[in-house]
mmCIF file of C-alpha atoms and ligand atoms in Angstrom:
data_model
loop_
_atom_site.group_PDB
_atom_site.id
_atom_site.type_symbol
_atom_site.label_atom_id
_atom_site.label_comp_id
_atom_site.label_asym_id
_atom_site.label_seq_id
_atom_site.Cartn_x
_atom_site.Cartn_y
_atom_site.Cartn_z
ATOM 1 C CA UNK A 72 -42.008 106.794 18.720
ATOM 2 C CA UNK A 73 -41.494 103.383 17.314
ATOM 3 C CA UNK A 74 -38.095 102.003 16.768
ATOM 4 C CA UNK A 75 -36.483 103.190 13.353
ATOM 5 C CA UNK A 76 -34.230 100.874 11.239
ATOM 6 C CA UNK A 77 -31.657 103.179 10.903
ATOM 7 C CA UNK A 78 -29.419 101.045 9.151
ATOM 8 C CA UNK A 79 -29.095 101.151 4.812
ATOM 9 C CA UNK A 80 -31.102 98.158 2.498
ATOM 10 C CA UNK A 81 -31.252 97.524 -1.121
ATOM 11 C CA UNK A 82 -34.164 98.982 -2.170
ATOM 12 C CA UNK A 83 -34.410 95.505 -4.874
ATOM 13 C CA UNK A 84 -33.361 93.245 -2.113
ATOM 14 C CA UNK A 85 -37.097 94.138 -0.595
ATOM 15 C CA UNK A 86 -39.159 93.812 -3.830
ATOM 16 C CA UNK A 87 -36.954 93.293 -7.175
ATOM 17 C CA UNK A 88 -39.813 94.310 -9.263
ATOM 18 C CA UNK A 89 -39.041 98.109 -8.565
ATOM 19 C CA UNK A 90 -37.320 99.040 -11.155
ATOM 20 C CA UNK A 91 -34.119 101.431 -10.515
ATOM 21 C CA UNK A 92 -33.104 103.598 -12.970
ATOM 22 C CA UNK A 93 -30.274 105.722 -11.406
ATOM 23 C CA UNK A 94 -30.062 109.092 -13.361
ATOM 24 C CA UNK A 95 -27.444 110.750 -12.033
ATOM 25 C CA UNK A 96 -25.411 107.267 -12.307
ATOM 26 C CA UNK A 97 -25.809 108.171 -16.427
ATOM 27 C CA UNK A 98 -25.574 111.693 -18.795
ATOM 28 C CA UNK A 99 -28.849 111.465 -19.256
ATOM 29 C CA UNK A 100 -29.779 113.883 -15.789
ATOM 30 C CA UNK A 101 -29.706 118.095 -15.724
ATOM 31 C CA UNK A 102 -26.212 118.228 -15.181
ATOM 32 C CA UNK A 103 -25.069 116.092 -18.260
ATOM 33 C CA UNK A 104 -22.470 114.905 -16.737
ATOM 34 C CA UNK A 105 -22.000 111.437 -14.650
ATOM 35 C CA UNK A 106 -22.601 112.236 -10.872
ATOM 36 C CA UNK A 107 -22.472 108.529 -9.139
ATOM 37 C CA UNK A 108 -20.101 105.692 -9.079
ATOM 38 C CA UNK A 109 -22.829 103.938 -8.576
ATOM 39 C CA UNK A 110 -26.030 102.310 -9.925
ATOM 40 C CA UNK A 111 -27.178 100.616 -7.133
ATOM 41 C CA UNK A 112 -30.383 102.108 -5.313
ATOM 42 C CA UNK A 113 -29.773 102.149 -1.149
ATOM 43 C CA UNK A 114 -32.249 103.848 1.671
ATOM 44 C CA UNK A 115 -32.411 103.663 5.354
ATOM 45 C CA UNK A 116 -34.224 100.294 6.139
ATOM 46 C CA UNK A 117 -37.214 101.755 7.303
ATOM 47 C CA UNK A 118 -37.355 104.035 4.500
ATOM 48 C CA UNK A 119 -37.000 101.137 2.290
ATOM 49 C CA UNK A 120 -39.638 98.718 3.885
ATOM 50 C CA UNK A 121 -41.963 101.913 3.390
ATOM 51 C CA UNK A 122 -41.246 101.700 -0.270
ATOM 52 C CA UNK A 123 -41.541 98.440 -0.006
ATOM 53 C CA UNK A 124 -45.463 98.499 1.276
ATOM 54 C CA UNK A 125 -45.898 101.147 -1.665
ATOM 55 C CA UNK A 126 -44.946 98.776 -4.514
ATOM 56 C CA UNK A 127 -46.654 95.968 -2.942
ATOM 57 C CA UNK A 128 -49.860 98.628 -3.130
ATOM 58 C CA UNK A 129 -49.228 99.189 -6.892
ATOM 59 C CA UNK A 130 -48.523 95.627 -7.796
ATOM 60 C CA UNK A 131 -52.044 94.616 -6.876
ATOM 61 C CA UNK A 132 -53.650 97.817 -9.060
ATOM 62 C CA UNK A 133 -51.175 96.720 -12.038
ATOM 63 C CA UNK A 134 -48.259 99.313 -11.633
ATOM 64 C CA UNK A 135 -44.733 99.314 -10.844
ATOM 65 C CA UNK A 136 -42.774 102.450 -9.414
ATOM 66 C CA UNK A 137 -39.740 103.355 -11.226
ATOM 67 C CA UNK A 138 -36.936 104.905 -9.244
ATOM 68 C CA UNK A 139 -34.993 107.653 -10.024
ATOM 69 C CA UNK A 140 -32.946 108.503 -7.356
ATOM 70 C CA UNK A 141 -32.478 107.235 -3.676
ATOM 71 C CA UNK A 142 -30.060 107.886 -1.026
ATOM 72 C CA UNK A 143 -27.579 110.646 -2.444
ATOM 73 C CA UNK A 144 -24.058 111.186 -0.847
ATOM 74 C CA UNK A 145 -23.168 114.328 0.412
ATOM 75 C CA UNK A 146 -20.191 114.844 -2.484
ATOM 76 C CA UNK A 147 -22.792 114.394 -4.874
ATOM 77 C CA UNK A 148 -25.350 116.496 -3.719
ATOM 78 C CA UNK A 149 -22.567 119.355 -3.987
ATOM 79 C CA UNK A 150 -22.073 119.045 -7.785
ATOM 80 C CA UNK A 151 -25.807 119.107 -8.237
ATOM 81 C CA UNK A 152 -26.200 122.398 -5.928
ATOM 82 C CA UNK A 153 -23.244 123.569 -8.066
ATOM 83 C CA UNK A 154 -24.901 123.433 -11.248
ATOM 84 C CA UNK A 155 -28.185 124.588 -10.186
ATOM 85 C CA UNK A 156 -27.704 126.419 -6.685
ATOM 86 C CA UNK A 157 -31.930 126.893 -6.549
ATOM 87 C CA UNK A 158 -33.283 124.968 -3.162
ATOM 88 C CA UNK A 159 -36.545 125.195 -4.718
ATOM 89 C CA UNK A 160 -35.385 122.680 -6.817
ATOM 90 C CA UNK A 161 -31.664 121.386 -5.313
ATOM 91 C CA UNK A 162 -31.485 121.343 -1.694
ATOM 92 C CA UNK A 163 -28.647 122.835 -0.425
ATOM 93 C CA UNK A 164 -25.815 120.072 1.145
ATOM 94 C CA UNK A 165 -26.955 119.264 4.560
ATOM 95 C CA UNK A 166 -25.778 115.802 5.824
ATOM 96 C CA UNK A 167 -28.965 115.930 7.940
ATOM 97 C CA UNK A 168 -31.390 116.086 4.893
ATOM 98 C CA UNK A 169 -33.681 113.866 2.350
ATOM 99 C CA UNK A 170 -31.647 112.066 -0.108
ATOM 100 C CA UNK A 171 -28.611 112.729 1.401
ATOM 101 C CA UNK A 172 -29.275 110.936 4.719
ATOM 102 C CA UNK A 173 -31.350 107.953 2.601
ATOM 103 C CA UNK A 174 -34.657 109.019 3.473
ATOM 104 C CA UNK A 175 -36.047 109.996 0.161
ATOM 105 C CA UNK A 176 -37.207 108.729 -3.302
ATOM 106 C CA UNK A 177 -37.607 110.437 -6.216
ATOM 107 C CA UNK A 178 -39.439 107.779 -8.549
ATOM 108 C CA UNK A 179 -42.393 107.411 -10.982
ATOM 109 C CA UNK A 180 -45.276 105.107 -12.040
ATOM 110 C CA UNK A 181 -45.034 102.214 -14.472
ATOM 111 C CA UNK A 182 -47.326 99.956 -16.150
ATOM 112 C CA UNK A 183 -46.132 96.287 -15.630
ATOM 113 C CA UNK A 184 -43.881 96.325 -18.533
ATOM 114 C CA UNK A 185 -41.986 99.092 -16.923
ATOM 115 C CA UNK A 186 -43.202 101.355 -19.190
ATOM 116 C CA UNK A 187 -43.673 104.680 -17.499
ATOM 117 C CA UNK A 188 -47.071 106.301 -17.438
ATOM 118 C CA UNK A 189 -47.748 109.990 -18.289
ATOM 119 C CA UNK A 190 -46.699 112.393 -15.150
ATOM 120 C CA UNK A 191 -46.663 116.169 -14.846
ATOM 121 C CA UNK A 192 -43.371 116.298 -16.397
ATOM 122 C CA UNK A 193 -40.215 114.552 -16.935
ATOM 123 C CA UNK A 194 -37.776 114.198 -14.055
ATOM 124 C CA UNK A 195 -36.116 117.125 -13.004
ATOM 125 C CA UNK A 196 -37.913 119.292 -14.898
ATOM 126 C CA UNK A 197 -37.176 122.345 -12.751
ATOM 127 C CA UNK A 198 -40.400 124.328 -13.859
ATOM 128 C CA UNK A 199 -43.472 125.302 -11.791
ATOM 129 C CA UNK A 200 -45.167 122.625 -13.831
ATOM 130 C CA UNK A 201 -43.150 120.294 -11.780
ATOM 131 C CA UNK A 202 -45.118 121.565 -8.561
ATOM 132 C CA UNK A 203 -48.222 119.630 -6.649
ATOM 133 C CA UNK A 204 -49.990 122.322 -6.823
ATOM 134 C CA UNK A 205 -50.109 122.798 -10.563
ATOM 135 C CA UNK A 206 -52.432 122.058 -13.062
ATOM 136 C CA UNK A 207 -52.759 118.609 -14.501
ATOM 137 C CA UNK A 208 -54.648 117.177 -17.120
ATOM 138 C CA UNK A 209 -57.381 114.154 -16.344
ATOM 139 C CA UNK A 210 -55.074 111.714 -17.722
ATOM 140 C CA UNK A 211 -51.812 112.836 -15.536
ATOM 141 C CA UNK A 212 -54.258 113.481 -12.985
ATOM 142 C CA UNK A 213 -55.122 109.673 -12.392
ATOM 143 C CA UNK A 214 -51.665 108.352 -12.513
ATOM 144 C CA UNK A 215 -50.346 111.270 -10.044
ATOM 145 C CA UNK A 216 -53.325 110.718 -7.664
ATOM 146 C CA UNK A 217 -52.713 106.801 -7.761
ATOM 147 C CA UNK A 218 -48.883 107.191 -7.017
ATOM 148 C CA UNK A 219 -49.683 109.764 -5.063
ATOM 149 C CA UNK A 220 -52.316 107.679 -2.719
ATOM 150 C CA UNK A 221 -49.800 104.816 -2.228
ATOM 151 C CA UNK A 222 -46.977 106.729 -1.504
ATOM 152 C CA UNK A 223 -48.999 108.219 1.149
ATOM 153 C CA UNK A 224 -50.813 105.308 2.776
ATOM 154 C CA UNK A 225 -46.936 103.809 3.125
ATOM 155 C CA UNK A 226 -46.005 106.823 5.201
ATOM 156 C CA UNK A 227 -44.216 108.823 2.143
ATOM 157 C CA UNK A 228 -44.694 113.008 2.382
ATOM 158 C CA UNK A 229 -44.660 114.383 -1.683
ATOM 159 C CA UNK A 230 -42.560 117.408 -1.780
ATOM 160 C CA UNK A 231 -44.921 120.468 -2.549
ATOM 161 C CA UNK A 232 -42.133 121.933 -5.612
ATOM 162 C CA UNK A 233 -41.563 118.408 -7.235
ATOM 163 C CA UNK A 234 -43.584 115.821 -7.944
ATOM 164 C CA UNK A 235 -41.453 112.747 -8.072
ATOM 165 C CA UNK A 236 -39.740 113.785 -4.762
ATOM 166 C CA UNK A 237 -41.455 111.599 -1.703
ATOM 167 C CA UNK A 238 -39.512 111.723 1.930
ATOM 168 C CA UNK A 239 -40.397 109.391 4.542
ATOM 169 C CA UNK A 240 -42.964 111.108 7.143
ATOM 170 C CA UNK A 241 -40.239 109.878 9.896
ATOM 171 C CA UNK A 242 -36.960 111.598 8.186
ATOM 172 C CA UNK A 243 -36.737 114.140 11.106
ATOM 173 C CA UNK A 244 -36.260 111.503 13.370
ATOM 174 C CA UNK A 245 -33.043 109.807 11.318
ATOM 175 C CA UNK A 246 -29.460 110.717 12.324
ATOM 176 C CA UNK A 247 -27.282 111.180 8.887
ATOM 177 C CA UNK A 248 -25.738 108.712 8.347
ATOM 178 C CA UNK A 249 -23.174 108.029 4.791
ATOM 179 C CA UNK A 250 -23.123 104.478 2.806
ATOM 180 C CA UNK A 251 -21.388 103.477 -0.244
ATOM 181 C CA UNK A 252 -24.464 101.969 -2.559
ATOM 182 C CA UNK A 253 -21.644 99.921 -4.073
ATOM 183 C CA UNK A 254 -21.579 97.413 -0.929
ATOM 184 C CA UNK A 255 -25.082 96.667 -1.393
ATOM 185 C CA UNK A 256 -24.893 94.928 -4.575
ATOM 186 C CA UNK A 257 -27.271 91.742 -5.143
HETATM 187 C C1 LIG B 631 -32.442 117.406 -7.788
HETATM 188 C C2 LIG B 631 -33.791 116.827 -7.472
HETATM 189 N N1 LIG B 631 -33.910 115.546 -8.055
HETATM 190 C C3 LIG B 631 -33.978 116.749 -5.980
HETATM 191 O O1 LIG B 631 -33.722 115.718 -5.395
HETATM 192 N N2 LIG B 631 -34.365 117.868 -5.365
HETATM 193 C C4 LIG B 631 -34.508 117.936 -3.937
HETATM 194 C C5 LIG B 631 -35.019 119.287 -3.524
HETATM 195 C C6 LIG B 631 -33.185 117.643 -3.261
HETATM 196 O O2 LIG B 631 -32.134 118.045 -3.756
HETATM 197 O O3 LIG B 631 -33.226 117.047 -2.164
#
Protein backbone atom coordinates (compact mmCIF):
# COMPACT_ATOMS: atom_id res chain seq x y z
CA UNK A 1 0.00 0.00 0.00
CA UNK A 2 1.57 3.32 -0.64
CA UNK A 3 2.19 5.73 2.11
CA UNK A 4 -1.00 7.89 3.01
CA UNK A 5 -0.73 11.60 4.06
CA UNK A 6 -2.69 11.24 6.91
CA UNK A 7 -2.31 14.57 8.08
CA UNK A 8 -5.31 17.62 7.29
CA UNK A 9 -4.64 20.45 4.14
CA UNK A 10 -6.60 23.31 2.93
CA UNK A 11 -8.36 22.11 0.24
CA UNK A 12 -7.60 26.11 -1.46
CA UNK A 13 -4.08 25.99 -0.26
CA UNK A 14 -3.68 23.10 -3.19
CA UNK A 15 -5.60 24.85 -6.03
CA UNK A 16 -7.49 28.25 -4.94
CA UNK A 17 -9.62 28.07 -7.94
CA UNK A 18 -11.97 25.44 -6.19
CA UNK A 19 -14.41 27.23 -5.03
CA UNK A 20 -15.78 26.36 -1.33
CA UNK A 21 -19.05 27.03 -0.53
CA UNK A 22 -19.60 25.56 3.01
CA UNK A 23 -23.41 24.85 3.45
CA UNK A 24 -23.77 23.77 6.63
CA UNK A 25 -21.39 26.86 7.69
CA UNK A 26 -24.83 29.01 6.46
CA UNK A 27 -29.03 28.49 6.85
CA UNK A 28 -29.14 27.84 3.60
CA UNK A 29 -28.59 23.58 4.16
CA UNK A 30 -31.66 20.89 5.18
CA UNK A 31 -31.43 21.62 8.64
CA UNK A 32 -31.93 25.50 8.44
CA UNK A 33 -30.05 26.08 11.01
CA UNK A 34 -26.09 27.00 11.22
CA UNK A 35 -24.13 23.67 11.81
CA UNK A 36 -20.22 24.86 11.56
CA UNK A 37 -18.11 27.43 13.17
CA UNK A 38 -16.45 27.27 10.34
CA UNK A 39 -16.12 28.15 6.62
CA UNK A 40 -12.98 26.90 5.89
CA UNK A 41 -12.82 23.60 3.68
CA UNK A 42 -10.06 20.89 5.34
CA UNK A 43 -9.39 17.01 4.12
CA UNK A 44 -6.77 14.52 4.87
CA UNK A 45 -3.74 15.50 2.62
CA UNK A 46 -4.00 12.75 0.44
CA UNK A 47 -7.57 13.20 0.09
CA UNK A 48 -6.92 16.69 -0.79
CA UNK A 49 -4.03 16.22 -3.40
CA UNK A 50 -6.71 13.74 -5.00
CA UNK A 51 -9.02 16.66 -5.32
CA UNK A 52 -6.43 18.45 -6.26
CA UNK A 53 -5.57 16.18 -9.60
CA UNK A 54 -9.50 16.39 -10.18
CA UNK A 55 -9.67 20.20 -10.55
CA UNK A 56 -6.52 20.31 -12.37
CA UNK A 57 -8.58 17.66 -14.84
CA UNK A 58 -11.54 20.12 -15.09
CA UNK A 59 -9.52 23.25 -15.46
CA UNK A 60 -8.12 22.06 -18.75
CA UNK A 61 -11.94 20.99 -20.12
CA UNK A 62 -13.15 24.60 -18.80
CA UNK A 63 -14.83 23.66 -15.38
CA UNK A 64 -14.33 24.32 -11.86
CA UNK A 65 -15.71 22.00 -8.95
CA UNK A 66 -17.63 23.71 -6.37
CA UNK A 67 -17.47 22.31 -2.87
CA UNK A 68 -20.05 21.77 -0.64
CA UNK A 69 -18.90 20.08 2.16
CA UNK A 70 -15.49 18.49 3.27
CA UNK A 71 -14.21 17.06 6.37
CA UNK A 72 -17.23 17.14 8.95
CA UNK A 73 -16.59 16.89 12.80
CA UNK A 74 -18.08 14.32 14.66
CA UNK A 75 -20.44 17.02 16.82
CA UNK A 76 -21.69 18.07 13.66
CA UNK A 77 -22.44 15.07 12.02
CA UNK A 78 -24.76 14.38 15.20
CA UNK A 79 -27.10 17.38 14.62
CA UNK A 80 -27.41 16.38 11.01
CA UNK A 81 -28.28 12.56 11.96
CA UNK A 82 -30.62 14.30 14.45
CA UNK A 83 -32.64 16.03 12.04
CA UNK A 84 -32.75 13.44 9.48
CA UNK A 85 -31.75 10.02 11.25
CA UNK A 86 -31.97 8.18 7.42
CA UNK A 87 -28.25 6.60 6.59
CA UNK A 88 -29.44 6.42 3.17
CA UNK A 89 -29.00 9.87 3.16
CA UNK A 90 -27.07 10.91 6.76
CA UNK A 91 -24.60 8.49 7.85
CA UNK A 92 -24.88 7.63 11.18
CA UNK A 93 -21.81 9.26 13.64
CA UNK A 94 -18.90 7.02 13.27
CA UNK A 95 -15.50 8.75 13.93
CA UNK A 96 -14.14 6.11 11.51
CA UNK A 97 -16.28 7.30 8.48
CA UNK A 98 -16.33 9.69 5.17
CA UNK A 99 -16.67 13.23 6.05
CA UNK A 100 -16.18 12.80 9.44
CA UNK A 101 -12.61 11.41 9.27
CA UNK A 102 -11.81 14.07 6.11
CA UNK A 103 -11.98 11.66 3.47
CA UNK A 104 -14.92 12.86 1.52
CA UNK A 105 -16.30 15.67 -0.74
CA UNK A 106 -19.52 16.47 -1.49
CA UNK A 107 -19.10 19.15 -4.41
CA UNK A 108 -20.44 20.07 -7.90
CA UNK A 109 -19.42 21.28 -11.39
CA UNK A 110 -18.92 24.89 -12.44
CA UNK A 111 -18.35 26.70 -15.53
CA UNK A 112 -15.30 29.08 -15.09
CA UNK A 113 -17.31 31.83 -13.71
CA UNK A 114 -18.29 29.61 -10.90
CA UNK A 115 -21.48 29.33 -12.12
CA UNK A 116 -22.79 25.88 -11.39
CA UNK A 117 -23.92 23.65 -14.21
CA UNK A 118 -27.21 21.67 -14.25
CA UNK A 119 -26.89 18.32 -11.91
CA UNK A 120 -29.47 15.73 -10.96
CA UNK A 121 -30.65 17.84 -8.24
CA UNK A 122 -29.75 20.40 -5.80
CA UNK A 123 -27.57 19.46 -2.84
CA UNK A 124 -29.05 17.44 -0.36
CA UNK A 125 -31.91 16.76 -2.06
CA UNK A 126 -32.73 13.58 -0.13
CA UNK A 127 -34.91 11.99 -3.01
CA UNK A 128 -34.21 8.89 -5.14
CA UNK A 129 -33.58 11.43 -7.86
CA UNK A 130 -30.50 12.18 -5.95
CA UNK A 131 -29.25 8.47 -6.69
CA UNK A 132 -26.50 7.31 -9.54
CA UNK A 133 -28.59 5.12 -10.65
CA UNK A 134 -31.46 7.37 -11.62
CA UNK A 135 -32.57 8.78 -14.62
CA UNK A 136 -30.99 11.86 -16.06
CA UNK A 137 -31.67 13.94 -18.83
CA UNK A 138 -28.89 14.39 -21.87
CA UNK A 139 -28.03 17.68 -20.60
CA UNK A 140 -27.42 16.57 -16.72
CA UNK A 141 -26.16 13.56 -18.22
CA UNK A 142 -22.93 15.27 -19.73
CA UNK A 143 -22.07 17.37 -16.80
CA UNK A 144 -22.58 14.25 -14.27
CA UNK A 145 -20.54 11.94 -16.58
CA UNK A 146 -17.72 14.70 -16.90
CA UNK A 147 -17.54 15.25 -13.02
CA UNK A 148 -18.12 11.98 -12.70
CA UNK A 149 -14.98 10.79 -15.03
CA UNK A 150 -12.56 13.12 -13.18
CA UNK A 151 -13.51 12.37 -9.91
CA UNK A 152 -12.81 8.89 -10.79
CA UNK A 153 -9.54 9.00 -12.73
CA UNK A 154 -8.24 11.03 -9.33
CA UNK A 155 -9.08 7.99 -7.24
CA UNK A 156 -12.63 9.45 -5.91
CA UNK A 157 -15.56 6.46 -5.36
CA UNK A 158 -19.32 8.42 -6.08
CA UNK A 159 -21.64 7.28 -3.45
CA UNK A 160 -24.40 5.07 -5.19
CA UNK A 161 -27.57 7.21 -3.04
CA UNK A 162 -26.06 10.77 -3.70
CA UNK A 163 -24.60 12.21 -6.36
CA UNK A 164 -22.44 14.98 -5.08
CA UNK A 165 -20.99 12.61 -2.38
CA UNK A 166 -17.30 11.29 -3.69
CA UNK A 167 -14.97 9.36 -0.89
CA UNK A 168 -11.48 8.73 -1.57
CA UNK A 169 -10.97 4.96 -2.93
CA UNK A 170 -8.24 4.76 0.07
CA UNK A 171 -10.69 5.97 3.09
CA UNK A 172 -10.61 2.41 4.62
CA UNK A 173 -7.14 2.68 5.07
CA UNK A 174 -7.30 6.27 7.19
CA UNK A 175 -7.33 6.22 11.02
CA UNK A 176 -10.01 9.05 12.28
CA UNK A 177 -8.56 11.52 13.04
CA UNK A 178 -10.47 15.29 14.38
CA UNK A 179 -9.18 18.94 13.13
CA UNK A 180 -10.51 22.28 13.75
CA UNK A 181 -10.92 23.79 9.92
CA UNK A 182 -10.46 27.10 11.73
CA UNK A 183 -6.49 26.54 12.04
CA UNK A 184 -6.21 26.14 8.47
CA UNK A 185 -7.07 29.52 7.43
CA UNK A 186 -5.07 31.12 4.34
C1 LIG B 1 -25.78 14.89 4.50
C2 LIG B 1 -25.13 14.58 3.19
N1 LIG B 1 -24.57 15.76 2.64
C3 LIG B 1 -24.06 13.53 3.38
O1 LIG B 1 -22.91 13.87 3.54
N2 LIG B 1 -24.47 12.26 3.43
C4 LIG B 1 -23.56 11.18 3.68
C5 LIG B 1 -24.28 9.86 3.60
C6 LIG B 1 -22.90 11.35 5.03
O2 LIG B 1 -23.54 11.80 5.98
O3 LIG B 1 -21.72 10.96 5.14
Amino acid sequence: MPQLRTGFTNIQKLDPSIIVDLRYATTNNFTKQVIYDFTTAIARTGTAEKLALASKELKDQGYRIKVWDAYRPIKAQEKLFEVYPDPTFVAKPNPNFSHQKGVTFDLTLCDLNGNELTMPTPFDDFSEKAYRSSHRSPEVEINYQILHTAMQNAGFIGYENEWWDYRDSDMDNYEPAAADPNDYKI
